[in-house]
mmCIF file of C-alpha atoms in Angstrom:
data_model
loop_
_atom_site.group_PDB
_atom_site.id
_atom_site.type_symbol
_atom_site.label_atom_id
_atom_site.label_comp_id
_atom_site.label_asym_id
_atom_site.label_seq_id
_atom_site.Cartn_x
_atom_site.Cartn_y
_atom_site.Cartn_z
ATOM 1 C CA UNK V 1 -260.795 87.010 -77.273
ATOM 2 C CA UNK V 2 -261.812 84.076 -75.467
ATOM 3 C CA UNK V 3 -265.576 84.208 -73.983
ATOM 4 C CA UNK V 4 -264.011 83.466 -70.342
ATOM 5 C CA UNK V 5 -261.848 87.124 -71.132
ATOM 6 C CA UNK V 6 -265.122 88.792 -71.277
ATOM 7 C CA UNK V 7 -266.362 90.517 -68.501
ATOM 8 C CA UNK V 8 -269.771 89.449 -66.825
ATOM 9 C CA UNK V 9 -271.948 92.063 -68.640
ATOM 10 C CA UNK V 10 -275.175 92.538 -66.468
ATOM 11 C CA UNK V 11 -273.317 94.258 -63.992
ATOM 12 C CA UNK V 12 -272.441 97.027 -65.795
ATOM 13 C CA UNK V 13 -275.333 97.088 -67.616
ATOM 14 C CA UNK V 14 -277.424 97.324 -64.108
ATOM 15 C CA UNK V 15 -274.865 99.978 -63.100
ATOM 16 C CA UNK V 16 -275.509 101.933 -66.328
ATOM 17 C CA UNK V 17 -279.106 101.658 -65.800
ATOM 18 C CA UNK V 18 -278.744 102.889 -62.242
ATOM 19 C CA UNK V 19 -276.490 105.800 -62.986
ATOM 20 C CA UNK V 20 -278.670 107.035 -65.696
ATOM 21 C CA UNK V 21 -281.847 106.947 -63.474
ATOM 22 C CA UNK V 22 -279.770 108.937 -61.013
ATOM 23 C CA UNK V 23 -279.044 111.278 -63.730
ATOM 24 C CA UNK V 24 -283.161 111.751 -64.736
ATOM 25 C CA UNK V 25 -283.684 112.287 -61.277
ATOM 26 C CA UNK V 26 -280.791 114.547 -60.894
ATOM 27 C CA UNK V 27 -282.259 116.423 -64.275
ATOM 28 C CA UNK V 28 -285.663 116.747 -63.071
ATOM 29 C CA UNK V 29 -284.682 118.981 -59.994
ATOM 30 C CA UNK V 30 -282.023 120.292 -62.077
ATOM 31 C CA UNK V 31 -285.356 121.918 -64.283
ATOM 32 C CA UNK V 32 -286.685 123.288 -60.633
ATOM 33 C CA UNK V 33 -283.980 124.244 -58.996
ATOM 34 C CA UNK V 34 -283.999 122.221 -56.252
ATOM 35 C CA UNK V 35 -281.645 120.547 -54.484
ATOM 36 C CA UNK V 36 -282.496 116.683 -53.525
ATOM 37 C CA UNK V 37 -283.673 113.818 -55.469
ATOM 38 C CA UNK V 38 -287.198 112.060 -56.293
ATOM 39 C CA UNK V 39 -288.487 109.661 -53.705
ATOM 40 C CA UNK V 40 -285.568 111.100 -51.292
ATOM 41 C CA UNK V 41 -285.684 113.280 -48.133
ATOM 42 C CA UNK V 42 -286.780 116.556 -48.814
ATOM 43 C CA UNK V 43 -284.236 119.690 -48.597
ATOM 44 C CA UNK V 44 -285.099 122.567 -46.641
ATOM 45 C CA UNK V 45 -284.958 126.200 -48.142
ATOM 46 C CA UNK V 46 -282.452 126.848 -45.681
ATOM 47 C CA UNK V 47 -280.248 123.978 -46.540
ATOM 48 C CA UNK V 48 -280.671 124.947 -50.627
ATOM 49 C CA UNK V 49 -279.611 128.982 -49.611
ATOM 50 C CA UNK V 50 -276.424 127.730 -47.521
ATOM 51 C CA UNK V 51 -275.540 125.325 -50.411
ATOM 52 C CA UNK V 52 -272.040 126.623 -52.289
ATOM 53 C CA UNK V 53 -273.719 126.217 -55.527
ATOM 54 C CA UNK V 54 -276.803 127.357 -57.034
ATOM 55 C CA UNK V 55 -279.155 124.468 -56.696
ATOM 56 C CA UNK V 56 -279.912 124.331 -60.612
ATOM 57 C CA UNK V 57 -276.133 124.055 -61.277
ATOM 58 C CA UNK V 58 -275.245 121.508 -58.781
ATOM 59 C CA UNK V 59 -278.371 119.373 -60.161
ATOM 60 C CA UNK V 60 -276.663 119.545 -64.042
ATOM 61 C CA UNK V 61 -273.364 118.522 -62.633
ATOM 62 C CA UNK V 62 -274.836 116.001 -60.587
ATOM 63 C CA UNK V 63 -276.934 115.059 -63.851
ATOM 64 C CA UNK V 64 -273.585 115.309 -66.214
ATOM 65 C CA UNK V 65 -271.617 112.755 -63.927
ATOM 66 C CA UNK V 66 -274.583 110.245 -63.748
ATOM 67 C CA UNK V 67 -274.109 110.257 -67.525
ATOM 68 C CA UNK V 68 -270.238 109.841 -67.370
ATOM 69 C CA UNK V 69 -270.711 107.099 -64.828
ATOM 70 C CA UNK V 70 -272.976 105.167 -66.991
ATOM 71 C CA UNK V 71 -270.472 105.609 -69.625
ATOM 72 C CA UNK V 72 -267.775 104.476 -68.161
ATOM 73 C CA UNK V 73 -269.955 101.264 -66.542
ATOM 74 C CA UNK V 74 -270.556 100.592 -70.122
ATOM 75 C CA UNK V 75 -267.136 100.749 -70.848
ATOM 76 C CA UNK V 76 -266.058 97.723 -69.238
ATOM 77 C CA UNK V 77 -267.516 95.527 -71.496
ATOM 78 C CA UNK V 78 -267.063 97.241 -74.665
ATOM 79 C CA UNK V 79 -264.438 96.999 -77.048
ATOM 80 C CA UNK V 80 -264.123 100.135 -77.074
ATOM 81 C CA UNK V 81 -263.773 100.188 -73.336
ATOM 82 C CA UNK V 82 -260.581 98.010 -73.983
ATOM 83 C CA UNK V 83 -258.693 100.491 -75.334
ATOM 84 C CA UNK V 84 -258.382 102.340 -71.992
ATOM 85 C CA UNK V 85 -255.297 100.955 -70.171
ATOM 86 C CA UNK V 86 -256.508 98.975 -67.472
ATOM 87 C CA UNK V 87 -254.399 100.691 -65.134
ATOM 88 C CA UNK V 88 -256.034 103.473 -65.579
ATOM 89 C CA UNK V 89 -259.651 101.766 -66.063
ATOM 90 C CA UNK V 90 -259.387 100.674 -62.449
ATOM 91 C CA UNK V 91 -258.410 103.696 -60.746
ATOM 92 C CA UNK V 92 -261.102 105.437 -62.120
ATOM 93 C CA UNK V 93 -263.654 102.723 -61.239
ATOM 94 C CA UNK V 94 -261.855 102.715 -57.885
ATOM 95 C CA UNK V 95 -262.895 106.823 -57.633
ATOM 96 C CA UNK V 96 -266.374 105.809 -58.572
ATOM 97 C CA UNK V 97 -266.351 103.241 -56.091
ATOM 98 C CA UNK V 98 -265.331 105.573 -53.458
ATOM 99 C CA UNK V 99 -268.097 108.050 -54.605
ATOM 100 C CA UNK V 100 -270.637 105.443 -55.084
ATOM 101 C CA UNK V 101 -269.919 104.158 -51.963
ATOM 102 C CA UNK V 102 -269.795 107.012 -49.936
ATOM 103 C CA UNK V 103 -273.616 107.772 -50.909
ATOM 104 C CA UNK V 104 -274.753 104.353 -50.825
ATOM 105 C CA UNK V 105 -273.016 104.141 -47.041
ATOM 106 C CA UNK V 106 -274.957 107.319 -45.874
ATOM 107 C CA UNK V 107 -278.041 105.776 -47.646
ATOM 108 C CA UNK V 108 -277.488 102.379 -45.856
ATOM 109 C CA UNK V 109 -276.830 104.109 -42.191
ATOM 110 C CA UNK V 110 -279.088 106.905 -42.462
ATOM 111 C CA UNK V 111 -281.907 104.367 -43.583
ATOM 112 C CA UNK V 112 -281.220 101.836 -40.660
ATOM 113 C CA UNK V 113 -279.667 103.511 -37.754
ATOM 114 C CA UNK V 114 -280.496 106.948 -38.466
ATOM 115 C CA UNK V 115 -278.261 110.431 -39.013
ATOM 116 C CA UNK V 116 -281.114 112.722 -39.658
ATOM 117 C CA UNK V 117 -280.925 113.080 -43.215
ATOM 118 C CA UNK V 118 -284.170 111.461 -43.804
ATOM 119 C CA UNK V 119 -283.199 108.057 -45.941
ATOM 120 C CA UNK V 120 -285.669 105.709 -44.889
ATOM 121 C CA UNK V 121 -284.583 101.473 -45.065
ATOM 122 C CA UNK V 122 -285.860 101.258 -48.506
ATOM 123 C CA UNK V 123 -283.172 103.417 -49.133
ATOM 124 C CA UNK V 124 -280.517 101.177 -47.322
ATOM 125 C CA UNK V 125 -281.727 98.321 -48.965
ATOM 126 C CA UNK V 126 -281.233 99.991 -52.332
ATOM 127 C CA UNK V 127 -277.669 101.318 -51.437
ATOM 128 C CA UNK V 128 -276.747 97.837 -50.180
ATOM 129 C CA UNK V 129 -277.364 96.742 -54.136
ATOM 130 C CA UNK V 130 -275.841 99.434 -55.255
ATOM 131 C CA UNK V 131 -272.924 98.875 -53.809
ATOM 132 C CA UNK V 132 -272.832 95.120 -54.513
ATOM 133 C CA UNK V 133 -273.785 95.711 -57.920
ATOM 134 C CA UNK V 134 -270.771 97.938 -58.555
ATOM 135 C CA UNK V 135 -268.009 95.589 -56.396
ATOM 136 C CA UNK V 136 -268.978 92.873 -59.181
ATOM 137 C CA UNK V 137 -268.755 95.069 -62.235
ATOM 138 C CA UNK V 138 -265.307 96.092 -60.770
ATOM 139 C CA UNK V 139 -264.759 92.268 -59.911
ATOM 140 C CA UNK V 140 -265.721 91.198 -63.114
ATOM 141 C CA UNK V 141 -264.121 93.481 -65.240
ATOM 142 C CA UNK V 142 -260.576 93.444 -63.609
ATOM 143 C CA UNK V 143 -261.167 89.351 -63.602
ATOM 144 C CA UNK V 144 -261.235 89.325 -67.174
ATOM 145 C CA UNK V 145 -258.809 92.046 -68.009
ATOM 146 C CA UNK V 146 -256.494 89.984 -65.843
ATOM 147 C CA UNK V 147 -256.674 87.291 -67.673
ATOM 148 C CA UNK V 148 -256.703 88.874 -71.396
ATOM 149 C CA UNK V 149 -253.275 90.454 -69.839
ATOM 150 C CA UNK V 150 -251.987 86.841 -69.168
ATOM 151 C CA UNK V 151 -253.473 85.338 -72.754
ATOM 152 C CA UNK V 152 -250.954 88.222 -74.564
ATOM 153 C CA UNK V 153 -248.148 87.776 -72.588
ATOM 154 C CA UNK V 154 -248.300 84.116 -73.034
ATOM 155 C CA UNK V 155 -248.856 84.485 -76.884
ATOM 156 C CA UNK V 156 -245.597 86.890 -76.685
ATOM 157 C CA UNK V 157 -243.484 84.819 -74.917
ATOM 158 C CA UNK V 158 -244.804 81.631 -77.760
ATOM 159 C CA UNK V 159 -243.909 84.009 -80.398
ATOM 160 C CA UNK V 160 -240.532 84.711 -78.766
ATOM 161 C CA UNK V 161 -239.451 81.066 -78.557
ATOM 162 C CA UNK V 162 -240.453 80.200 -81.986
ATOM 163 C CA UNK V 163 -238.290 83.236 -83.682
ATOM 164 C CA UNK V 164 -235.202 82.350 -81.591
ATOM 165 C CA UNK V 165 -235.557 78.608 -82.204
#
């Protein structure tokens, strides 16, 4: 593979880093049974008894997917990451962007405008990066898949002329 086929790997790496400190955080309520996150706007009792889950379960999933997420960040620029189809590589970093981008956005308007969840701008700021972080993992990665795609086609289609010649 040709370095200009490899994806940009900070990114992902920054991605990874940020999914598995959402996934501490996520843990460490997890061990109280709280609902929330570290640093973010508290959660009333209330809010925690009307939840459908039992805060301590919610926290472990919540904990379990930041894993997964950093997994699959780190996946894009692994060899082993290759081996998914790229197909389905991008739909599922498409899903995460949705996700991801759904909390960041509620980060980013609570913290600026104001819905009454309690993010403050420091929050916004940090969804803002967030999201820009992951739109150039995505970026990157389906750049350079795109063009490993187009390197092995072109080899095939050398390798085609040469036999019927």
């Amino acid at each position: 593979m040709v370095d200009s086929d490899r994806p940009r790997r900070w990114p992902a790496y920054a991605v990874a880093v940020l999914f598995l400190g959402y996934a501490a955080g996520k843990a460490a309520f997890a061990l109280q049974a709280r609902l929330g996150f570290p640093g973010g706007p508290p959660v009333s009792a209330a809010e925690a008894a009307g939840y459908f889950l039992d805060p301590a379960t919610a926290q472990w999933l919540a904990t379990a997917s930041g894993v997964l997420g950093a997994c699959v960040a780190i996946a894009t620029v692994t060899a082993l990451g290759r081996r998914v189809p790229r197909t389905l590589m991008l739909l599922v970093l498409a899903g995460m962007l949705l996700a991801v981008g759904g909390g960041a956005g509620i980060m980013i308007v609570d913290g600026f405008v104001g819905l009454g969840v309690g993010w403050q701008w420091h929050h916004g700021v940090l969804g803002m990066v967030v999201i820009g972080l992951f739109l150039e993992m995505l970026r990157s990665y389906a750049t350079a898949t795109r063009r490993a795609v187009a390197h092995r086609r072109s080899s095939l289609s050398r390798g085609r002329l040469r036999a019927d010649g």
